[in-house]
Coordinates of C-alpha atoms in Angstrom, one line a residue:
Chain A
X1 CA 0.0 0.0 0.0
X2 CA 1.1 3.6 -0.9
X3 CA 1.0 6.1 1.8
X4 CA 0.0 9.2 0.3
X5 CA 2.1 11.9 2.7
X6 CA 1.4 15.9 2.9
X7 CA 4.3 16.8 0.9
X8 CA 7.1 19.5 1.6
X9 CA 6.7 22.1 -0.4
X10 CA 10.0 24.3 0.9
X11 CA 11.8 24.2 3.6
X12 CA 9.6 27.2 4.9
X13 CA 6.6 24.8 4.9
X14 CA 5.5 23.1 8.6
X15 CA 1.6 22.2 7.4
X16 CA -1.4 22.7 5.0
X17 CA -4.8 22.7 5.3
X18 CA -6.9 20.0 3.3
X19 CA -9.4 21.9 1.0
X20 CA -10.4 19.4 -1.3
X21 CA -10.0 15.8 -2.5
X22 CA -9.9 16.0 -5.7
X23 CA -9.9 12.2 -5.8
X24 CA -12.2 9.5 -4.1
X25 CA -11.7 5.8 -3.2
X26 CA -11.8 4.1 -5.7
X27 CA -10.5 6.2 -8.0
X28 CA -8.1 5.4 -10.6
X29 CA -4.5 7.5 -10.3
X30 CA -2.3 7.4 -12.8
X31 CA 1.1 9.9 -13.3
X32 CA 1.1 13.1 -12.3
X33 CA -2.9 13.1 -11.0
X34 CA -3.9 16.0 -9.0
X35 CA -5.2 14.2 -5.8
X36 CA -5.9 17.0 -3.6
X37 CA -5.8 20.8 -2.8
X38 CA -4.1 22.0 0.1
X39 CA -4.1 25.9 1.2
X40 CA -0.3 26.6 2.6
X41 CA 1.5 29.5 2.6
X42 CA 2.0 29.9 -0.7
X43 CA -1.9 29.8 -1.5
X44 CA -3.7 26.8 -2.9
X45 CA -1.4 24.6 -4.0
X46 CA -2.6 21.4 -6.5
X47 CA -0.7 18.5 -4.8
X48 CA 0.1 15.6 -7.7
X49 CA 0.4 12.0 -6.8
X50 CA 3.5 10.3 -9.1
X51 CA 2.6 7.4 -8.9
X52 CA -0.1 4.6 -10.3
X53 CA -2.5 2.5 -8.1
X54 CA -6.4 2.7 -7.1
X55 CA -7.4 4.9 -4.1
X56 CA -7.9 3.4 -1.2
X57 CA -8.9 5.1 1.5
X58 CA -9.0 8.8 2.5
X59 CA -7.1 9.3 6.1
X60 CA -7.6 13.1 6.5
X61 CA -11.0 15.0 6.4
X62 CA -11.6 18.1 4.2
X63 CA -10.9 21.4 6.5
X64 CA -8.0 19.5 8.5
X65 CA -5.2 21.3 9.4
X66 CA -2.0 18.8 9.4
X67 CA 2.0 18.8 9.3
X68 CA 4.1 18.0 6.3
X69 CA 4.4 14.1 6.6
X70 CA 1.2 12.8 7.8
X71 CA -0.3 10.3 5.8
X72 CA -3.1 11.5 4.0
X73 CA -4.6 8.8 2.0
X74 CA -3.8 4.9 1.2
X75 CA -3.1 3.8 -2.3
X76 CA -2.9 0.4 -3.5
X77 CA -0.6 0.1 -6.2
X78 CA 1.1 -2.3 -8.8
X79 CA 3.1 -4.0 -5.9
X80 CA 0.2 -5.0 -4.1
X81 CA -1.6 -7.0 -6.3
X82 CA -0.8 -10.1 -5.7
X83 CA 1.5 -10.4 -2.6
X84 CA 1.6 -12.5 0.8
X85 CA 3.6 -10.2 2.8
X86 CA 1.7 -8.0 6.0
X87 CA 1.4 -3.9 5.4
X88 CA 4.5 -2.3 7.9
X89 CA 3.0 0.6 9.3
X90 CA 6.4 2.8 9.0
X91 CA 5.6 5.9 8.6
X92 CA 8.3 8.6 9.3
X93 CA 6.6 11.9 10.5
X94 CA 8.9 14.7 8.5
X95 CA 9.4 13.9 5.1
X96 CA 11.9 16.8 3.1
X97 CA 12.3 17.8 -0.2
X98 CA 11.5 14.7 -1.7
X99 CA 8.3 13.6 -4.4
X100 CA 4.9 14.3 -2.8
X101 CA 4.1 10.4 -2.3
X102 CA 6.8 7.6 -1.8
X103 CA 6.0 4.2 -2.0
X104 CA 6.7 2.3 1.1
X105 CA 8.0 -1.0 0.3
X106 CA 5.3 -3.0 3.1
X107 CA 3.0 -5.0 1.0
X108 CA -0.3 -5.8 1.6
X109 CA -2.1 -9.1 0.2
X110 CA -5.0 -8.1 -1.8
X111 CA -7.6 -10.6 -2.5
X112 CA -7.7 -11.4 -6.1
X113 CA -11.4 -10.4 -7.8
X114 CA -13.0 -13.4 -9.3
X115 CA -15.6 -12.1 -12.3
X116 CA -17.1 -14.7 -14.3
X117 CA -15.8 -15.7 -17.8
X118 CA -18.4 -16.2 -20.3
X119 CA -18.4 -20.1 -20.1
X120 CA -18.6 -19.9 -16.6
X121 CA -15.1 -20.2 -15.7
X122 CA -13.9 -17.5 -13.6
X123 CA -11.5 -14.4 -14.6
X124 CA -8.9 -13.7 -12.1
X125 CA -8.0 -10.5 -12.1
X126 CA -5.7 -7.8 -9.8
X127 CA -8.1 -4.6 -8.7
X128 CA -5.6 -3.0 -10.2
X129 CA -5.7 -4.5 -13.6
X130 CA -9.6 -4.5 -13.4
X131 CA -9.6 -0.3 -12.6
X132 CA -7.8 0.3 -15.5
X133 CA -9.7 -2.4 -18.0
X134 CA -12.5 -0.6 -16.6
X135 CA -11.7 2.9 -17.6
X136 CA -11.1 1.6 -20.8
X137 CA -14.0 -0.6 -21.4
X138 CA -11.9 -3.9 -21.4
X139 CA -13.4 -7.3 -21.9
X140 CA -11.2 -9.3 -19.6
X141 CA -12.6 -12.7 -20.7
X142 CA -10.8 -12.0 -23.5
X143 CA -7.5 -11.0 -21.8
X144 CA -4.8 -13.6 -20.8
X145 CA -3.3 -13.0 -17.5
X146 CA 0.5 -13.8 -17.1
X147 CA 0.2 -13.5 -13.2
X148 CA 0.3 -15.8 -10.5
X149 CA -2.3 -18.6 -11.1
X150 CA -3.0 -16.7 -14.7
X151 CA -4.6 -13.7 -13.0
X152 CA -4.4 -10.7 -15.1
X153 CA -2.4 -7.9 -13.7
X154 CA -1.7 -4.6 -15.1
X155 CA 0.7 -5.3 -17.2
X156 CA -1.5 -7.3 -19.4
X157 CA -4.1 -4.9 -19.6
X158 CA -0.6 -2.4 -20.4
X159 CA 0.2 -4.8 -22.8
X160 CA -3.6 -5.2 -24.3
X161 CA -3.9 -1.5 -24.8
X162 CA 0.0 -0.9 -26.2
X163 CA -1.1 -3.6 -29.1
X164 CA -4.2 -2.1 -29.6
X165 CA -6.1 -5.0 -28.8
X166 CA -8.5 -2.8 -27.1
X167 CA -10.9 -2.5 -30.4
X168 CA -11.0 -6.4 -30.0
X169 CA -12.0 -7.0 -27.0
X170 CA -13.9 -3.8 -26.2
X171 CA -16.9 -4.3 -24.5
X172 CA -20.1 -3.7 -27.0
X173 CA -22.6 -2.3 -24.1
X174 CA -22.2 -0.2 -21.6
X175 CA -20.8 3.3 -22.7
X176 CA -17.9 4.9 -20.3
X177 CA -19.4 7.2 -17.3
X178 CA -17.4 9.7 -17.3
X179 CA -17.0 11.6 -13.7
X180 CA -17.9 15.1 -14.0
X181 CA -14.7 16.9 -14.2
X182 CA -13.1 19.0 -11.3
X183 CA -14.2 22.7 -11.8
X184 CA -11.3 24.9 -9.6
X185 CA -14.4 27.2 -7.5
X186 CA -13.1 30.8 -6.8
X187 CA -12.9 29.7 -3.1
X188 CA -8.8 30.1 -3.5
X189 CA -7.2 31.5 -0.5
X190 CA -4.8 33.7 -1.3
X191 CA -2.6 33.7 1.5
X192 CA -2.4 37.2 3.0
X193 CA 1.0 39.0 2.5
X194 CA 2.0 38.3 6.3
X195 CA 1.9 34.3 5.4
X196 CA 4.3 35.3 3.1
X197 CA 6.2 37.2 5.3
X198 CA 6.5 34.6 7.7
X199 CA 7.3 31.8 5.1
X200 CA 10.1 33.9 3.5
X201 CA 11.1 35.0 6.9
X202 CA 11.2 31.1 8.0
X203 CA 13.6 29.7 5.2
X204 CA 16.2 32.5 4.9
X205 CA 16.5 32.5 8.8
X206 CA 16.9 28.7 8.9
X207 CA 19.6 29.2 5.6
X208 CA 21.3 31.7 7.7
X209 CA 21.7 29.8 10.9
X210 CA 22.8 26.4 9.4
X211 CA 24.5 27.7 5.8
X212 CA 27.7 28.9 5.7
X213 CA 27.7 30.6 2.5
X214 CA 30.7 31.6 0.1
X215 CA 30.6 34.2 -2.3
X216 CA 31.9 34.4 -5.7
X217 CA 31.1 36.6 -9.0
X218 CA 31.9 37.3 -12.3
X219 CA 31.4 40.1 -14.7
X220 CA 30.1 38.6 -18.1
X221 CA 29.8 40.2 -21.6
X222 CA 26.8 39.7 -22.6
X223 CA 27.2 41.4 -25.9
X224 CA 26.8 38.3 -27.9
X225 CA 23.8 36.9 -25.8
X226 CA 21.7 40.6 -26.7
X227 CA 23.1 40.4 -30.7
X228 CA 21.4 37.0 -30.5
X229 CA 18.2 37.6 -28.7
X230 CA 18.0 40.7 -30.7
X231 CA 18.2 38.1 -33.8
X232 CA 15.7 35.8 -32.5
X233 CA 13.0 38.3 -31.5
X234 CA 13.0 39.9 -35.0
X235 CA 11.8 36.2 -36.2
X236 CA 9.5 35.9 -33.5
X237 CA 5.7 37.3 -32.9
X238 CA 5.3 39.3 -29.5
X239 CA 4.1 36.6 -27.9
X240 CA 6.7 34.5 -28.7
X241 CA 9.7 36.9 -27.8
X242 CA 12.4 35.8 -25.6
X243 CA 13.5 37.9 -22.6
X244 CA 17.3 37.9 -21.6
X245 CA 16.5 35.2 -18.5
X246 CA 15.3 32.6 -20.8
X247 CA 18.8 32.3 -22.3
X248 CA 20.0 33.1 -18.3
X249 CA 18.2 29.8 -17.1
X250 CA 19.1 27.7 -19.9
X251 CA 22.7 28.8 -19.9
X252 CA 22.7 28.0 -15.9
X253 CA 21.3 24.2 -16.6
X254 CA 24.3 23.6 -19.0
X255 CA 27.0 25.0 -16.2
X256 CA 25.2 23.0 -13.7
X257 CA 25.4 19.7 -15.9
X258 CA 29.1 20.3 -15.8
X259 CA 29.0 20.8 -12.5
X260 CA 26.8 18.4 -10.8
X261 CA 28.1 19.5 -6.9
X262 CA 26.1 22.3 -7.3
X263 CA 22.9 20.5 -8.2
X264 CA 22.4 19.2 -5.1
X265 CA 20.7 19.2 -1.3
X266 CA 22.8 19.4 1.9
X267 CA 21.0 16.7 4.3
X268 CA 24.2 15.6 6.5
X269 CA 26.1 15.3 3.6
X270 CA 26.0 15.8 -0.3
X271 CA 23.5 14.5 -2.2
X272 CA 23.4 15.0 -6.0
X273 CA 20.3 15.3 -7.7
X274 CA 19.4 13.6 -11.4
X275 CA 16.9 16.0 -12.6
X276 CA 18.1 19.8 -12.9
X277 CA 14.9 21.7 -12.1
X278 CA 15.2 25.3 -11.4
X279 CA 13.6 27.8 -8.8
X280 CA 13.2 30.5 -10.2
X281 CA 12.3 33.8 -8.0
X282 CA 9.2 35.6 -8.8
X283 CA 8.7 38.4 -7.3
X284 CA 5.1 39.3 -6.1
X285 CA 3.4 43.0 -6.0
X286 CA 2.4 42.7 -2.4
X287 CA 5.8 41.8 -1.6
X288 CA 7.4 38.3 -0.5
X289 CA 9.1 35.6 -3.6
X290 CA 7.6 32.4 -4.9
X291 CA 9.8 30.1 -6.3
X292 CA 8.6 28.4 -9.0
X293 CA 10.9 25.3 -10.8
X294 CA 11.3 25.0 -14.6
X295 CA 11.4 21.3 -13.8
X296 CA 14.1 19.4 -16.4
X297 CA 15.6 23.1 -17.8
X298 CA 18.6 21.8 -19.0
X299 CA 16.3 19.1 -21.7
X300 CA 14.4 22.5 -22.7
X301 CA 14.9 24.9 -25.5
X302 CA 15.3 28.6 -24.5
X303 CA 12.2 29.2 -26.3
X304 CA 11.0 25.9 -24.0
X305 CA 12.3 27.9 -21.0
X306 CA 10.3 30.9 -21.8
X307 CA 6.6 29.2 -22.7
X308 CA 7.6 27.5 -19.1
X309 CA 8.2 31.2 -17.4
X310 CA 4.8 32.5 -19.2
X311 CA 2.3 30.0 -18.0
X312 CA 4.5 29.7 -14.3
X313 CA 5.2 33.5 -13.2
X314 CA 1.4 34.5 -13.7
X315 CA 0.5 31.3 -11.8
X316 CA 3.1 32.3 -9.5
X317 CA 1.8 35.6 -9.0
X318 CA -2.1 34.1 -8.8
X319 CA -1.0 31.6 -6.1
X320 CA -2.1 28.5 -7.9
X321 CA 1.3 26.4 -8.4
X322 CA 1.3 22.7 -8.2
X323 CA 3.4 20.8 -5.3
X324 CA 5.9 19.6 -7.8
X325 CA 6.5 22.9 -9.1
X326 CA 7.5 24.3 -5.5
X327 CA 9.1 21.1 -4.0
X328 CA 11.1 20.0 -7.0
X329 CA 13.9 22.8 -7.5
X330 CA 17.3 21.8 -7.2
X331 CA 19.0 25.2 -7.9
X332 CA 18.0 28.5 -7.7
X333 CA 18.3 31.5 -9.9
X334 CA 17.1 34.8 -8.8
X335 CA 17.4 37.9 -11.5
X336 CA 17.7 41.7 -11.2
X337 CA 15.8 42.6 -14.1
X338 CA 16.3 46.0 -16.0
X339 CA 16.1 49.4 -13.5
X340 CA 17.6 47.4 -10.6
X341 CA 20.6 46.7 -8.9
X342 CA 24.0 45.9 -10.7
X343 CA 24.5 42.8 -8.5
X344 CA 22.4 40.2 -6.3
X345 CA 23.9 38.7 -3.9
X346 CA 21.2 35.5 -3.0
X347 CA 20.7 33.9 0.4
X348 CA 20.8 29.9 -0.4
X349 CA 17.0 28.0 -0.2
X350 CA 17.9 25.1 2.2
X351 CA 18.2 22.4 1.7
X352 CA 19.8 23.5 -1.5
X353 CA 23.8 23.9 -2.1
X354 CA 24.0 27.2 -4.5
X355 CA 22.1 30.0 -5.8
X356 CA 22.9 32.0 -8.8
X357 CA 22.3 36.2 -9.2
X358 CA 22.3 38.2 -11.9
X359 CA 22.6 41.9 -11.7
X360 CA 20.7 44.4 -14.1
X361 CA 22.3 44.1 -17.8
X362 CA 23.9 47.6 -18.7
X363 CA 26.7 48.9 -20.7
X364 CA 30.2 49.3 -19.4
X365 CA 34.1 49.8 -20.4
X366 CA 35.7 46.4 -20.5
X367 CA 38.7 45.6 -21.5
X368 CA 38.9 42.9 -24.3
X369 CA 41.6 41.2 -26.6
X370 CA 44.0 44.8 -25.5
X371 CA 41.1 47.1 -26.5
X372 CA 38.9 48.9 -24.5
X373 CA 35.4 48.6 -25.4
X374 CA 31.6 49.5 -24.2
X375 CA 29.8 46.2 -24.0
X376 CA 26.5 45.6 -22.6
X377 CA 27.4 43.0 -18.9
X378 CA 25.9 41.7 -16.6
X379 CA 27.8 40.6 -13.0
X380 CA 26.9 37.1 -12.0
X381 CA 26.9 35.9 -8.4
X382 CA 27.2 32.8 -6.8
X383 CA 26.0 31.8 -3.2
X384 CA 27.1 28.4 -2.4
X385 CA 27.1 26.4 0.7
X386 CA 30.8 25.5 1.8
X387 CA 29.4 22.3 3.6
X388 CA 29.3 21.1 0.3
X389 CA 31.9 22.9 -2.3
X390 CA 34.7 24.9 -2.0
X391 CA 35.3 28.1 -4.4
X392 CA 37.1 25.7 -6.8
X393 CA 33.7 24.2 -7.4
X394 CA 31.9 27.4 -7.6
X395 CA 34.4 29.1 -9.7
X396 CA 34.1 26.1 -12.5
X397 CA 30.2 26.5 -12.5
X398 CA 30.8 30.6 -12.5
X399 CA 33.5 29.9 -15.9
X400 CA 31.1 27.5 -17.2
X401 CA 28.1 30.0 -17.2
X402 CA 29.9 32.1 -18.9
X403 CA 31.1 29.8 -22.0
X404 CA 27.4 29.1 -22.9
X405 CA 26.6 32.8 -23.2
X406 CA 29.3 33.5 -25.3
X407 CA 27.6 31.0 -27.4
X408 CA 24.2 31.8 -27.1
X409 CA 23.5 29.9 -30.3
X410 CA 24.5 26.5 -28.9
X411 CA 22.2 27.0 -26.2
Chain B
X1 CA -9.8 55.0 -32.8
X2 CA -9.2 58.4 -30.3
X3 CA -7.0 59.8 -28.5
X4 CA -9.2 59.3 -25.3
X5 CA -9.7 55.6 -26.1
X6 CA -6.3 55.0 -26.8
X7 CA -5.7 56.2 -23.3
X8 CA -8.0 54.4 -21.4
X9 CA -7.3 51.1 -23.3
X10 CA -3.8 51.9 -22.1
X11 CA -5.0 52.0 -18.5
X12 CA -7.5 49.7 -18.4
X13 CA -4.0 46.9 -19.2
X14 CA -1.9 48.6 -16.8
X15 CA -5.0 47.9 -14.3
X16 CA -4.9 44.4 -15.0
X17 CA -1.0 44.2 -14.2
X18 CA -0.9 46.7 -11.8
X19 CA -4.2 46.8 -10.1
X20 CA -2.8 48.3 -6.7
X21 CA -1.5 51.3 -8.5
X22 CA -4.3 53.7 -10.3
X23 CA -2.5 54.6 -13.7
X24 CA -4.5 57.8 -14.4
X25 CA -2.2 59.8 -11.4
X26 CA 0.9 59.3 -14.0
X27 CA 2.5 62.1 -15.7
X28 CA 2.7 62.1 -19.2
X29 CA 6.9 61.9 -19.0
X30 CA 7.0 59.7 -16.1
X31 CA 8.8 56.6 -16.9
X32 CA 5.2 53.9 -17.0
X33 CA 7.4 50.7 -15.5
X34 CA 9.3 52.6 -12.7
X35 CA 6.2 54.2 -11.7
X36 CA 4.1 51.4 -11.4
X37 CA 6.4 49.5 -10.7
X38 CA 6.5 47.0 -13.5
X39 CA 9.4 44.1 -13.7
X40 CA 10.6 42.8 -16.9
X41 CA 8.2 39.8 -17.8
X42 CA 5.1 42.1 -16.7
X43 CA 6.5 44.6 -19.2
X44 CA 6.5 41.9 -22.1
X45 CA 3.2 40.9 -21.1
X46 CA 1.9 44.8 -21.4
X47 CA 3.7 44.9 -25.2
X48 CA 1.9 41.5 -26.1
X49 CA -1.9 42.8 -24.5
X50 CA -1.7 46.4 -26.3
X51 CA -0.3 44.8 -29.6
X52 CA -3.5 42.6 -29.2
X53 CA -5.9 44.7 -28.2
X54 CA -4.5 47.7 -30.8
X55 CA -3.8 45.5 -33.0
X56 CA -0.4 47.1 -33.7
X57 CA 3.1 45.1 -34.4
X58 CA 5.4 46.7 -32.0
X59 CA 8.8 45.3 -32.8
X60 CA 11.8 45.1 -29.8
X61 CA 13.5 48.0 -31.0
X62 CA 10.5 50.3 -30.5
X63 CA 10.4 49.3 -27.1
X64 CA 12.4 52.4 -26.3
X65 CA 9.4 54.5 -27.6
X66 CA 6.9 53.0 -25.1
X67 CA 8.5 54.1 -21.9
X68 CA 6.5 57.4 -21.2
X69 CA 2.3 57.5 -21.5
X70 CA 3.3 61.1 -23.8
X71 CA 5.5 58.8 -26.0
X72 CA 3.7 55.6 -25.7
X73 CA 0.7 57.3 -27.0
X74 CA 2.4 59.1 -29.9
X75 CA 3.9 55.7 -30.9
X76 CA 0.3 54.1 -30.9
X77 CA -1.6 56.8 -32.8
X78 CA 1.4 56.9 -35.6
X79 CA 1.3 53.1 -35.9
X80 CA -2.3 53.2 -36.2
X81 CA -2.6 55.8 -38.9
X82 CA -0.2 54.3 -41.0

């Protein structure tokens, strides 16, 4: 059985409040569902389950009030079809930046349901595997299960629908009932400016007391980054148009990939992540940050990276983010913007190892190839936490950053 | 389309963007983003709504010519004449 946990989402984040299940028992989840919306700090957040399985049971009532951690609903996935061993209850009571649900590896024995093949012989078949025929109208007499005892288990049904067998053996009666689908009600709680306050106020604090943070920077010429933005925008319609942090984001992923130290959390020791997702600050009107991740930046395009910062920062701004968008970021880049300040110096988001600045781009007098020259720069900043890198490392990433924007078109 | 409808169209998107702020206090040479306090991506997104809504192309190297409502406006009814 799954045990479907309140997730983290920052390590600002102590509880949520259930609004809504947005799933019931019974329910079929697949990838990346929406099970449930939960009012935190950082409004009404859409919390995904990543994971596949039928929904159990619901554990927490609409309207409660409960810490990160506490499971909030069973699941009963793929692993607990057809098993013998007893469920474990093990449930740990924090659980950090890590995916909304985690499978526990307890299993649960499931009885096996028994429908009735045409001739009279029975179908045996995992609830599982009979949700999902279900939903897609499935006539399991006609499937051949490969599980224990020839019960059919998902991946028959997977392997029924991949071969398009489904026309075959659809079911001639009985037309799908399609659940009405969720309609988000205006209810949203927007979280008042103090809970933002207090959440931003929570996480730098706890990165100031337990990060010891190095500072490093770098002056880049960014002349060849505007020539080819400049390029770009001319082919491009106004909605379309890419803004200078697009290629910022995209040129950090790269660095990053070359420097995997700083992708990375700090949980009593260094752990490097796979995915490079990036937090990106937002600032909002009423004041406070949301940090949204371009989750898998350094697979995106830049003009990926900016269709990803024009449906996010308006999100960001409206409070409605999903939990994987604000518990997912493994680096952090927060950007100036024109009018600002020349340089940023960040304040790392725990439990994260690094987080990058950039300063307003303006012209200045550099020095190049023995000349001296008026370029448009910008001065880069990195924050990084010495627990886990030492200048050396940051100064790579910093050198790194600044190779892919002198080739903006290799981005 | 008029001056005064030019003008309030103008408004009426820097509402949406800006809605704490009320844009008919600013001064025709005040710069629009610093006064209402308008970040980069919130800029883009007032370019895209009033090339929408106007239905005027306004390329990136205009940009420069939308900073004040005085020149913003000027830019607008040219582009629309011609």
């Amino acid at each position: 059985m799954i045990s479907f946990k309140m997730p983290s989402l920052g390590a600002d984040m102590e509880d949520g409040t259930l609004v809504e299940w947005r799933k019931q028992p019974g329910d079929l989840l697949k990838r990346g569902d929406i099970i449930a919306d939960v009012d935190t700090q950082k409004g009404l957040i859409e919390i995904e389950f990543f994971g596949e399985g039928i929904l159990e049971k619901h554990l927490v009532a609409e309207g409660e009030k409960i810490p990160v951690g506490t499971v909030m609903a069973l699941i009963r996935g793929e692993s607990d079809e057809i098993t013998e061993e007893i469920p474990q209850e093990n449930i740990p009571d924090q659980e950090k930046m890590v995916e909304p649900a985690k499978v526990e590896e307890g299993k649960i024995k499931v009885p096996v349901a028994s429908p009735q093949k045409a001739g009279g012989e029975r179908v045996r078949i995992s609830p599982l595997a009979k949700k999902i025929a279900e939903a897609h109208q499935l006539d399991i007499s006609k499937i051949s299960g490969t599980g224990p005892d020839g019960a059919i288990v998902k991946a028959d049904i997977d392997k029924c629908l991949r071969e398009g067998q489904e026309k075959k053996a659809k079911a001639k009666t009985d037309p799908i009932v399609t659940e009405p689908r969720y309609e988000p009600e205006s209810k949203l709680a927007i979280p008042e400016s103090e809970a933002i306050r207090k959440a931003v106020a929570a996480a730098m604090s706890r990165s100031n007391q337990d990060i010891p943070h190095y500072y490093l920077e770098k002056r880049i010429d960014f002349s060849k980054a505007m020539l080819w933005l400049k390029e770009a925008n001319k082919e491009r319609s106004v909605q379309q148009r890419l803004l200078p942090v697009a290629l910022m984001i995209k040129a950090v992923a790269k660095a990053l990939d070359d420097v995997p130290d700083l992708n990375a959390v700090w949980e009593d020791g260094l752990e490097r992540k796979n995915e490079i997702n990036i937090g990106f600050v937002v600032s909002l009107r009423t004041g406070g940050i949301m940090l949204p991740a371009i989750l898998n930046a350094d697979t995106l395009s830049v003009d990926g990276i900016m269709e990803r910062l024009n449906d996010l920062i308006p999100r960001a701004r409206a409070f409605k983010l999903r939990s994987s968008e604000l518990s997912k970021s493994t680096f952090t880049i927060t950007s100036i913007g024109e009018g600002g300040a020349d340089k940023v110096y960040g304040v790392i988001y725990p439990p994260q190892v690094g987080i990058v600045g950039f300063g307003e781009i303006r012209d200045e007098a550099i020095v190049a190839e023995g000349m001296i020259g008026i370029k448009p720069v910008v001065d880069v900043t990195l924050a990084a936490d010495h627990r886990a890198t030492d200048g050396l490392i940051g100064s790579k990433f910093l050198a790194s950053l600044n190779k892919y924007l002198q080739n903006p078109e290799n981005l | 389309m008029n001056e005064e409808s030019i003008k309030n169209t103008i408004f009426q998107l820097l509402k949406r963007i800006a809605p704490e702020h009320d844009p008919s206090t600013l001064m025709p040479d005040e710069n629009i983003r610093e006064a209402l306090n308008i970040d980069s991506f919130d800029a883009l997104q007032f370019i895209v709504a009033i090339s929408e809504k106007l239905n005027v192309d306004i390329p990136e190297e205009d940009y420069g010519k939308t900073a004040t409502l005085k020149s913003l406006m000027a830019y607008l009814q040219q582009k629309m004449k011609s």
